[in-house]
Structure formats: C-alpha cells, structure tokens
C-alpha cells in the first residue's frame, strides 16, 4: 500500500511544480484539449509518449497496446482514431514501434505466453507476409529489429485504410499518417519514411518503404 500512497504524493508534488512554473495551466487545460497529434504506440513502460517528444499534457492524444497494433475490428483503437480525427481534428497520426519490443520478440519465438499470443498473431501475420526479408539473416536481433520496422509500416497502412482516415481524406481534411521507431538504447525516434497524406499514392509509399528495410 505504501507504494501506491507514494504515487499520490508524487502527483501532488508534480501538480504543485507545474502550477508554480505555469500558473493557471490545469484550469486552462480542463476547459479544452486541442492536440495536433495522435500517437499509437506500444504499452511498454520504457516508451512514454509525451516524454519522448517533450510535449505537455493536452498536446498529444495517445493510444497504446502491446506491439502498437492497429486491427480493423478493435473498436478501442478505432474509437480513439475516430475521436482524434473527427472531433479533435488532429493533423498527424503517428504509429510508433520500438526496438527491443517484447511483443515483437514473443511473436518471433515459438514459446507460449498465454492469452497475449492471440493478440500477437497479428504481428506473426506481418512476419509471415515478409518471410523473405526476415529469412535473409539468422541473427535474432536483426530479425527482431526488421520485424519491428515492418510491423510499423503495416500498421501505418492499416490506419490509412480505416474508414475514418479514408473519409477524412475524401472530404479534404488535412491528415497525415507516419511510421516512427524509437530506440530504447539512445532515446532517439526514427522516421521510417512511410508517411501518407492521401489514399492515392498509398501503395507506392508502401512499395518504396518495405525494400529499404530488406537491404539493411
Ligand atoms: Zn513493445
């Protein structure tokens, strides 16, 4: 119990610190939020969205799950996306994977992990789809890094092909989808260069991004 009380104490100290630095911050934030970005990232505790991009509360709308997967029947993720695009009018959706991802590792190995294996089937589908690239080396670290990147690219495509994003583009709403990978060892975000801001050249962007990874 003491560790939970500790969290409340830390919260009070943080709120006091923020208020001292920016008087009225919480009152103005409570009135409205207007984030420009939706972050779809991994639930990993080492990848805290706001901190990594140095954004304050109110500046980043966030959805996280294991291995940053976007599934077209996942109404949790779809509801976040729809609210972010239709109501908050975010201008950028960023899918963020990270090297050293336990979910990616688990998807690559053959051992059972329980219920989560059902979720990780989606990542295994990505591995199956890109078996030729992943088969170029036996090195498990290399394979995990490539699958991490390929998974981000596939999830960017999934975001771009949701009815939410398709309809936003159809009505001319400015909206771009991006794929980043975060390095746990250096704290750096890398752009995989798979951004899409309309449905027309989506396949070309995808076709250009995937071979780049295979040549690493
Ligand atoms: Zn992860």
mmCIF file of C-alpha atoms and ligand atoms in Angstrom:
data_model
loop_
_atom_site.group_PDB
_atom_site.id
_atom_site.type_symbol
_atom_site.label_atom_id
_atom_site.label_comp_id
_atom_site.label_asym_id
_atom_site.label_seq_id
_atom_site.Cartn_x
_atom_site.Cartn_y
_atom_site.Cartn_z
ATOM 1 C CA UNK A 1 0.000 0.000 0.000
ATOM 2 C CA UNK A 2 2.843 2.366 0.765
ATOM 3 C CA UNK A 3 3.975 2.320 -2.874
ATOM 4 C CA UNK A 4 0.506 3.408 -4.017
ATOM 5 C CA UNK A 5 0.442 6.258 -1.481
ATOM 6 C CA UNK A 6 3.849 7.183 -2.787
ATOM 7 C CA UNK A 7 2.295 7.721 -6.240
ATOM 8 C CA UNK A 8 -0.288 10.117 -4.797
ATOM 9 C CA UNK A 9 2.430 12.045 -3.012
ATOM 10 C CA UNK A 10 4.448 12.289 -6.209
ATOM 11 C CA UNK A 11 1.333 13.510 -8.030
ATOM 12 C CA UNK A 12 0.786 16.325 -5.518
ATOM 13 C CA UNK A 13 4.405 17.405 -5.839
ATOM 14 C CA UNK A 14 4.214 17.296 -9.666
ATOM 15 C CA UNK A 15 0.962 19.301 -9.791
ATOM 16 C CA UNK A 16 2.452 21.908 -7.444
ATOM 17 C CA UNK A 17 5.620 22.102 -9.544
ATOM 18 C CA UNK A 18 3.702 22.563 -12.812
ATOM 19 C CA UNK A 19 1.425 25.184 -11.257
ATOM 20 C CA UNK A 20 4.429 27.098 -9.930
ATOM 21 C CA UNK A 21 6.032 27.088 -13.388
ATOM 22 C CA UNK A 22 2.829 27.784 -15.318
ATOM 23 C CA UNK A 23 0.136 29.387 -13.157
ATOM 24 C CA UNK A 24 -3.381 28.527 -14.404
ATOM 25 C CA UNK A 25 -2.096 25.626 -16.544
ATOM 26 C CA UNK A 26 -4.536 22.998 -15.239
ATOM 27 C CA UNK A 27 -7.529 25.348 -15.286
ATOM 28 C CA UNK A 28 -6.983 26.234 -18.941
ATOM 29 C CA UNK A 29 -6.298 22.601 -19.855
ATOM 30 C CA UNK A 30 -9.512 21.471 -18.177
ATOM 31 C CA UNK A 31 -11.504 23.834 -20.391
ATOM 32 C CA UNK A 32 -10.430 22.192 -23.638
ATOM 33 C CA UNK A 33 -7.818 19.997 -25.332
ATOM 34 C CA UNK A 34 -6.553 20.630 -28.845
ATOM 35 C CA UNK A 35 -3.801 18.125 -29.618
ATOM 36 C CA UNK A 36 -2.384 18.122 -33.149
ATOM 37 C CA UNK A 37 -1.087 14.559 -32.922
ATOM 38 C CA UNK A 38 -2.415 11.074 -32.265
ATOM 39 C CA UNK A 39 0.280 8.679 -31.030
ATOM 40 C CA UNK A 40 -0.361 4.950 -31.485
ATOM 41 C CA UNK A 41 2.434 3.221 -29.605
ATOM 42 C CA UNK A 42 3.441 0.189 -27.580
ATOM 43 C CA UNK A 43 2.303 -0.214 -23.968
ATOM 44 C CA UNK A 44 5.937 -0.773 -22.913
ATOM 45 C CA UNK A 45 6.743 1.285 -19.792
ATOM 46 C CA UNK A 46 10.008 2.439 -21.376
ATOM 47 C CA UNK A 47 8.222 4.250 -24.206
ATOM 48 C CA UNK A 48 6.275 7.096 -22.531
ATOM 49 C CA UNK A 49 4.700 9.044 -25.400
ATOM 50 C CA UNK A 50 4.632 12.627 -24.093
ATOM 51 C CA UNK A 51 8.104 12.497 -22.575
ATOM 52 C CA UNK A 52 9.813 11.178 -25.705
ATOM 53 C CA UNK A 53 8.587 14.044 -27.874
ATOM 54 C CA UNK A 54 8.742 16.534 -24.998
ATOM 55 C CA UNK A 55 5.082 17.552 -25.209
ATOM 56 C CA UNK A 56 2.984 18.817 -22.309
ATOM 57 C CA UNK A 57 -0.398 17.413 -21.235
ATOM 58 C CA UNK A 58 -3.002 18.406 -23.814
ATOM 59 C CA UNK A 59 -0.649 18.270 -26.796
ATOM 60 C CA UNK A 60 -0.695 14.567 -27.645
ATOM 61 C CA UNK A 61 -3.666 12.190 -27.934
ATOM 62 C CA UNK A 62 -2.457 8.688 -27.099
ATOM 63 C CA UNK A 63 -3.453 5.087 -27.733
ATOM 64 C CA UNK A 64 -1.159 2.281 -26.622
ATOM 65 C CA UNK A 65 -1.323 -1.501 -26.782
ATOM 66 C CA UNK A 66 1.165 -4.356 -26.900
ATOM 67 C CA UNK A 67 3.311 -4.040 -30.047
ATOM 68 C CA UNK A 68 1.393 -0.983 -31.388
ATOM 69 C CA UNK A 69 -1.057 -2.968 -33.471
ATOM 70 C CA UNK A 70 -3.977 -1.445 -35.397
ATOM 71 C CA UNK A 71 -6.661 -4.059 -36.032
ATOM 72 C CA UNK A 72 -9.731 -3.161 -38.070
ATOM 73 C CA UNK A 73 -12.056 -4.921 -35.620
ATOM 74 C CA UNK A 74 -10.504 -3.362 -32.493
ATOM 75 C CA UNK A 75 -13.141 -0.824 -31.504
ATOM 76 C CA UNK A 76 -10.978 0.548 -28.730
ATOM 77 C CA UNK A 77 -8.313 1.697 -31.180
ATOM 78 C CA UNK A 78 -10.885 2.682 -33.826
ATOM 79 C CA UNK A 79 -12.824 4.789 -31.329
ATOM 80 C CA UNK A 80 -9.651 6.640 -30.340
ATOM 81 C CA UNK A 81 -8.798 7.199 -34.004
ATOM 82 C CA UNK A 82 -12.294 8.377 -34.878
ATOM 83 C CA UNK A 83 -12.474 10.798 -31.964
ATOM 84 C CA UNK A 84 -8.998 12.127 -32.722
ATOM 85 C CA UNK A 85 -9.700 12.658 -36.441
ATOM 86 C CA UNK A 86 -13.374 13.661 -36.481
ATOM 87 C CA UNK A 87 -13.688 15.619 -33.237
ATOM 88 C CA UNK A 88 -10.217 16.804 -32.217
ATOM 89 C CA UNK A 89 -9.122 17.225 -35.861
ATOM 90 C CA UNK A 90 -5.561 16.027 -35.275
ATOM 91 C CA UNK A 91 -3.297 16.667 -38.257
ATOM 92 C CA UNK A 92 -0.936 13.742 -37.759
ATOM 93 C CA UNK A 93 -1.358 10.105 -36.729
ATOM 94 C CA UNK A 94 1.955 8.532 -35.744
ATOM 95 C CA UNK A 95 2.416 4.786 -35.340
ATOM 96 C CA UNK A 96 5.433 4.294 -33.084
ATOM 97 C CA UNK A 97 7.189 0.966 -32.644
ATOM 98 C CA UNK A 98 10.360 0.464 -30.641
ATOM 99 C CA UNK A 99 13.455 -1.685 -30.918
ATOM 100 C CA UNK A 100 13.729 -4.239 -28.133
ATOM 101 C CA UNK A 101 9.943 -4.724 -28.093
ATOM 102 C CA UNK A 102 8.919 -7.735 -26.006
ATOM 103 C CA UNK A 103 5.783 -8.197 -28.087
ATOM 104 C CA UNK A 104 7.821 -8.420 -31.293
ATOM 105 C CA UNK A 105 10.226 -10.868 -29.642
ATOM 106 C CA UNK A 106 7.377 -13.001 -28.377
ATOM 107 C CA UNK A 107 5.809 -13.051 -31.839
ATOM 108 C CA UNK A 108 9.078 -14.362 -33.266
ATOM 109 C CA UNK A 109 9.731 -17.148 -30.785
ATOM 110 C CA UNK A 110 7.814 -20.384 -30.566
ATOM 111 C CA UNK A 111 7.083 -20.471 -26.832
ATOM 112 C CA UNK A 112 3.596 -19.982 -25.388
ATOM 113 C CA UNK A 113 2.814 -16.817 -23.393
ATOM 114 C CA UNK A 114 -0.894 -17.307 -22.736
ATOM 115 C CA UNK A 115 -3.761 -15.094 -23.849
ATOM 116 C CA UNK A 116 -1.467 -12.500 -25.381
ATOM 117 C CA UNK A 117 -0.449 -14.985 -28.076
ATOM 118 C CA UNK A 118 -3.854 -14.353 -29.674
ATOM 119 C CA UNK A 119 -3.061 -10.645 -29.939
ATOM 120 C CA UNK A 120 0.445 -11.299 -31.205
ATOM 121 C CA UNK A 121 -0.966 -13.393 -34.067
ATOM 122 C CA UNK A 122 -1.372 -10.052 -35.809
ATOM 123 C CA UNK A 123 2.378 -9.458 -35.571
ATOM 124 C CA UNK A 124 3.057 -13.033 -36.666
ATOM 125 C CA UNK A 125 0.920 -12.359 -39.733
ATOM 126 C CA UNK A 126 3.290 -9.473 -40.544
ATOM 127 C CA UNK A 127 6.257 -11.849 -40.124
ATOM 128 C CA UNK A 128 4.640 -14.404 -42.416
ATOM 129 C CA UNK A 129 3.921 -11.746 -45.011
ATOM 130 C CA UNK A 130 7.559 -10.643 -45.016
ATOM 131 C CA UNK A 131 9.181 -14.050 -44.501
ATOM 132 C CA UNK A 132 11.540 -13.469 -47.433
ATOM 133 C CA UNK A 133 13.052 -10.338 -45.850
ATOM 134 C CA UNK A 134 13.192 -11.842 -42.361
ATOM 135 C CA UNK A 135 14.818 -15.001 -43.730
ATOM 136 C CA UNK A 136 17.838 -13.125 -45.063
ATOM 137 C CA UNK A 137 19.706 -13.495 -41.759
ATOM 138 C CA UNK A 138 19.678 -15.914 -38.822
ATOM 139 C CA UNK A 139 20.623 -13.205 -36.302
ATOM 140 C CA UNK A 140 17.630 -12.964 -33.901
ATOM 141 C CA UNK A 141 18.382 -9.309 -33.036
ATOM 142 C CA UNK A 142 18.439 -8.332 -36.707
ATOM 143 C CA UNK A 143 15.195 -10.212 -37.330
ATOM 144 C CA UNK A 144 13.505 -8.541 -34.338
ATOM 145 C CA UNK A 145 14.601 -5.078 -35.489
ATOM 146 C CA UNK A 146 13.318 -5.690 -39.028
ATOM 147 C CA UNK A 147 10.011 -7.099 -37.796
ATOM 148 C CA UNK A 148 9.650 -4.081 -35.507
ATOM 149 C CA UNK A 149 10.012 -1.799 -38.563
ATOM 150 C CA UNK A 150 7.851 -3.931 -40.858
ATOM 151 C CA UNK A 151 5.147 -4.054 -38.193
ATOM 152 C CA UNK A 152 5.083 -0.249 -38.014
ATOM 153 C CA UNK A 153 4.795 0.013 -41.803
ATOM 154 C CA UNK A 154 1.917 -2.493 -41.863
ATOM 155 C CA UNK A 155 0.115 -0.659 -39.040
ATOM 156 C CA UNK A 156 0.519 2.674 -40.872
ATOM 157 C CA UNK A 157 -1.227 1.040 -43.817
ATOM 158 C CA UNK A 158 -3.938 -0.267 -41.506
ATOM 159 C CA UNK A 159 -4.533 3.253 -40.137
ATOM 160 C CA UNK A 160 -4.633 4.666 -43.674
ATOM 161 C CA UNK A 161 -7.185 2.087 -44.739
ATOM 162 C CA UNK A 162 -9.649 2.620 -41.899
ATOM 163 C CA UNK A 163 -12.960 4.172 -42.899
ATOM 164 C CA UNK A 164 -12.118 7.022 -40.505
ATOM 165 C CA UNK A 165 -8.993 8.084 -42.411
ATOM 166 C CA UNK A 166 -10.402 7.280 -45.855
ATOM 167 C CA UNK A 167 -13.415 9.500 -45.200
ATOM 168 C CA UNK A 168 -11.258 12.310 -43.779
ATOM 169 C CA UNK A 169 -9.155 12.311 -46.943
ATOM 170 C CA UNK A 170 -12.266 12.108 -49.127
ATOM 171 C CA UNK A 171 -13.643 15.299 -47.588
ATOM 172 C CA UNK A 172 -10.275 17.041 -47.929
ATOM 173 C CA UNK A 173 -9.324 17.162 -44.248
ATOM 174 C CA UNK A 174 -5.558 17.685 -43.788
ATOM 175 C CA UNK A 175 -4.309 14.473 -42.194
ATOM 176 C CA UNK A 176 -1.012 12.601 -42.485
ATOM 177 C CA UNK A 177 -0.094 9.159 -41.167
ATOM 178 C CA UNK A 178 3.533 8.429 -40.214
ATOM 179 C CA UNK A 179 5.643 5.492 -39.040
ATOM 180 C CA UNK A 180 8.381 6.010 -36.422
ATOM 181 C CA UNK A 181 10.611 3.631 -34.473
ATOM 182 C CA UNK A 182 12.039 4.501 -31.055
ATOM 183 C CA UNK A 183 15.425 3.315 -29.821
ATOM 184 C CA UNK A 184 15.441 2.248 -26.162
ATOM 185 C CA UNK A 185 19.237 2.436 -26.055
ATOM 186 C CA UNK A 186 19.601 6.014 -27.323
ATOM 187 C CA UNK A 187 16.205 7.668 -26.810
ATOM 188 C CA UNK A 188 16.001 8.608 -30.497
ATOM 189 C CA UNK A 189 12.883 8.457 -32.690
ATOM 190 C CA UNK A 190 13.484 7.477 -36.304
ATOM 191 C CA UNK A 191 11.136 8.220 -39.212
ATOM 192 C CA UNK A 192 10.667 5.148 -41.411
ATOM 193 C CA UNK A 193 9.664 7.375 -44.329
ATOM 194 C CA UNK A 194 6.319 5.715 -44.885
ATOM 195 C CA UNK A 195 4.116 8.766 -44.392
ATOM 196 C CA UNK A 196 0.843 9.057 -46.304
ATOM 197 C CA UNK A 197 -1.383 12.110 -46.621
ATOM 198 C CA UNK A 198 -3.844 10.815 -49.198
ATOM 199 C CA UNK A 199 -5.159 7.487 -50.374
ATOM 200 C CA UNK A 200 -3.922 7.799 -53.952
ATOM 201 C CA UNK A 201 -0.225 7.035 -53.521
ATOM 202 C CA UNK A 202 -0.539 4.739 -50.540
ATOM 203 C CA UNK A 203 0.606 1.604 -52.333
ATOM 204 C CA UNK A 204 3.597 3.417 -53.847
ATOM 205 C CA UNK A 205 4.711 4.632 -50.405
ATOM 206 C CA UNK A 206 4.388 1.105 -49.048
ATOM 207 C CA UNK A 207 6.220 -0.440 -52.003
ATOM 208 C CA UNK A 208 9.081 2.039 -51.524
ATOM 209 C CA UNK A 209 9.376 1.601 -47.761
ATOM 210 C CA UNK A 210 9.497 -2.186 -47.452
ATOM 211 C CA UNK A 211 12.528 -2.950 -49.718
ATOM 212 C CA UNK A 212 14.574 -0.284 -47.884
ATOM 213 C CA UNK A 213 14.308 -2.408 -44.749
ATOM 214 C CA UNK A 214 15.289 -5.599 -46.515
ATOM 215 C CA UNK A 215 18.598 -4.097 -47.588
ATOM 216 C CA UNK A 216 19.720 -3.167 -44.048
HETATM 217 ZN ZN1 LIG B 1 6.863 -3.005 -27.178
#
